[in-house]
């Protein structure tokens, strides 16, 4: 019996893996991962966030988050500033260089998404997005 092809988790994981692999190929020249792209996007949309805020919202463990931020800072994509409300933490801002990376790869990301979702019509794509957001928010 082939139960693996009836498992939502397995199928969703395979679709996500394909999409992430295709997107990762387009990030190689920028020396970042798809997860680090997501961190950049979060920082752009939520300036002055702390590493803890990002870690909590993107569900990335704190140790991994530190290495992601260190890497992005080394590349000049983000900068840390002292948090005026808490001297023990830093606020993060995206740099112009980081914004250029986001902008240059956004179209590529949407192209990858369209390619992966080709079998679905526009209504089905919207339903899938709505379902995934609902699932993610419940976790």
GROMACS .gro file of C-alpha atoms in nm:
model
  139
    1UNK     CA    1   0.000   0.000   0.000
    2UNK     CA    2   0.137   0.346  -0.094
    3UNK     CA    3   0.020   0.571   0.186
    4UNK     CA    4   0.305   0.818   0.130
    5UNK     CA    5   0.126   0.974  -0.168
    6UNK     CA    6  -0.188   1.023   0.041
    7UNK     CA    7  -0.012   1.215   0.319
    8UNK     CA    8  -0.074   1.592   0.315
    9UNK     CA    9   0.246   1.654   0.505
   10UNK     CA   10   0.454   1.456   0.259
   11UNK     CA   11   0.299   1.620  -0.046
   12UNK     CA   12   0.317   1.970   0.098
   13UNK     CA   13   0.677   1.909   0.202
   14UNK     CA   14   0.772   1.792  -0.148
   15UNK     CA   15   0.608   2.094  -0.313
   16UNK     CA   16   0.781   2.328  -0.067
   17UNK     CA   17   1.114   2.154  -0.121
   18UNK     CA   18   1.089   2.197  -0.500
   19UNK     CA   19   0.995   2.562  -0.468
   20UNK     CA   20   1.271   2.634  -0.215
   21UNK     CA   21   1.533   2.454  -0.426
   22UNK     CA   22   1.442   2.659  -0.734
   23UNK     CA   23   1.446   2.984  -0.535
   24UNK     CA   24   1.776   2.894  -0.365
   25UNK     CA   25   1.941   2.860  -0.706
   26UNK     CA   26   1.858   3.224  -0.776
   27UNK     CA   27   2.015   3.335  -0.447
   28UNK     CA   28   2.351   3.164  -0.488
   29UNK     CA   29   2.517   3.467  -0.645
   30UNK     CA   30   2.408   3.679  -0.344
   31UNK     CA   31   2.554   3.424  -0.099
   32UNK     CA   32   2.229   3.393   0.099
   33UNK     CA   33   1.973   3.120   0.160
   34UNK     CA   34   1.599   3.142   0.108
   35UNK     CA   35   1.556   3.161   0.485
   36UNK     CA   36   1.797   3.458   0.500
   37UNK     CA   37   1.598   3.622   0.221
   38UNK     CA   38   1.291   3.580   0.442
   39UNK     CA   39   1.475   3.742   0.732
   40UNK     CA   40   1.566   4.038   0.508
   41UNK     CA   41   1.206   4.069   0.398
   42UNK     CA   42   1.085   4.065   0.758
   43UNK     CA   43   1.334   4.335   0.858
   44UNK     CA   44   1.231   4.553   0.565
   45UNK     CA   45   0.863   4.520   0.661
   46UNK     CA   46   0.935   4.557   1.035
   47UNK     CA   47   1.223   4.803   1.079
   48UNK     CA   48   1.391   4.820   1.420
   49UNK     CA   49   1.288   4.465   1.507
   50UNK     CA   50   1.507   4.273   1.747
   51UNK     CA   51   1.656   3.934   1.668
   52UNK     CA   52   1.411   3.789   1.920
   53UNK     CA   53   1.115   3.947   1.737
   54UNK     CA   54   1.231   3.800   1.407
   55UNK     CA   55   1.307   3.464   1.563
   56UNK     CA   56   0.963   3.445   1.724
   57UNK     CA   57   0.773   3.559   1.414
   58UNK     CA   58   0.959   3.341   1.163
   59UNK     CA   59   0.990   3.047   1.403
   60UNK     CA   60   1.369   3.028   1.374
   61UNK     CA   61   1.560   2.919   1.683
   62UNK     CA   62   1.767   3.197   1.841
   63UNK     CA   63   2.108   3.038   1.782
   64UNK     CA   64   2.037   3.000   1.412
   65UNK     CA   65   1.898   3.354   1.400
   66UNK     CA   66   2.223   3.492   1.541
   67UNK     CA   67   2.423   3.323   1.265
   68UNK     CA   68   2.179   3.448   0.999
   69UNK     CA   69   2.205   3.807   1.123
   70UNK     CA   70   2.585   3.783   1.154
   71UNK     CA   71   2.605   3.662   0.794
   72UNK     CA   72   2.366   3.929   0.661
   73UNK     CA   73   2.556   4.196   0.851
   74UNK     CA   74   2.890   4.072   0.713
   75UNK     CA   75   2.747   4.102   0.361
   76UNK     CA   76   2.631   4.457   0.438
   77UNK     CA   77   2.260   4.374   0.398
   78UNK     CA   78   2.155   4.463   0.754
   79UNK     CA   79   2.289   4.679   1.033
   80UNK     CA   80   2.251   4.653   1.406
   81UNK     CA   81   2.177   4.960   1.613
   82UNK     CA   82   2.149   4.985   1.990
   83UNK     CA   83   1.791   4.960   2.107
   84UNK     CA   84   1.722   5.286   2.294
   85UNK     CA   85   1.462   5.110   2.512
   86UNK     CA   86   1.681   4.813   2.605
   87UNK     CA   87   2.059   4.853   2.602
   88UNK     CA   88   2.102   4.473   2.608
   89UNK     CA   89   1.947   4.430   2.263
   90UNK     CA   90   1.991   4.559   1.913
   91UNK     CA   91   1.743   4.681   1.658
   92UNK     CA   92   1.790   4.572   1.299
   93UNK     CA   93   1.759   4.777   0.983
   94UNK     CA   94   1.796   4.675   0.623
   95UNK     CA   95   2.063   4.863   0.429
   96UNK     CA   96   2.033   4.998   0.076
   97UNK     CA   97   2.241   4.701  -0.038
   98UNK     CA   98   1.994   4.468   0.135
   99UNK     CA   99   1.700   4.643  -0.031
  100UNK     CA  100   1.865   4.595  -0.369
  101UNK     CA  101   1.889   4.221  -0.305
  102UNK     CA  102   1.523   4.204  -0.204
  103UNK     CA  103   1.409   4.401  -0.505
  104UNK     CA  104   1.625   4.214  -0.755
  105UNK     CA  105   1.508   3.873  -0.633
  106UNK     CA  106   1.139   3.951  -0.576
  107UNK     CA  107   1.045   3.906  -0.941
  108UNK     CA  108   1.244   3.583  -0.949
  109UNK     CA  109   1.058   3.458  -0.640
  110UNK     CA  110   0.720   3.534  -0.796
  111UNK     CA  111   0.831   3.360  -1.118
  112UNK     CA  112   0.929   3.048  -0.920
  113UNK     CA  113   0.598   3.060  -0.734
  114UNK     CA  114   0.405   3.085  -1.063
  115UNK     CA  115   0.601   2.798  -1.212
  116UNK     CA  116   0.537   2.571  -0.914
  117UNK     CA  117   0.168   2.667  -0.900
  118UNK     CA  118   0.108   2.634  -1.276
  119UNK     CA  119  -0.141   2.347  -1.231
  120UNK     CA  120  -0.370   2.576  -1.026
  121UNK     CA  121  -0.597   2.848  -1.159
  122UNK     CA  122  -0.606   3.191  -0.992
  123UNK     CA  123  -0.895   3.103  -0.758
  124UNK     CA  124  -0.723   2.780  -0.649
  125UNK     CA  125  -0.398   2.970  -0.586
  126UNK     CA  126  -0.579   3.220  -0.365
  127UNK     CA  127  -0.750   2.938  -0.173
  128UNK     CA  128  -0.418   2.762  -0.123
  129UNK     CA  129  -0.259   3.084   0.003
  130UNK     CA  130  -0.549   3.148   0.240
  131UNK     CA  131  -0.531   2.792   0.375
  132UNK     CA  132  -0.154   2.807   0.423
  133UNK     CA  133  -0.178   3.140   0.607
  134UNK     CA  134  -0.450   3.000   0.832
  135UNK     CA  135  -0.244   2.690   0.908
  136UNK     CA  136   0.073   2.892   0.971
  137UNK     CA  137  -0.105   3.133   1.208
  138UNK     CA  138  -0.243   2.841   1.409
  139UNK     CA  139   0.100   2.690   1.472
   0.00000   0.00000   0.00000
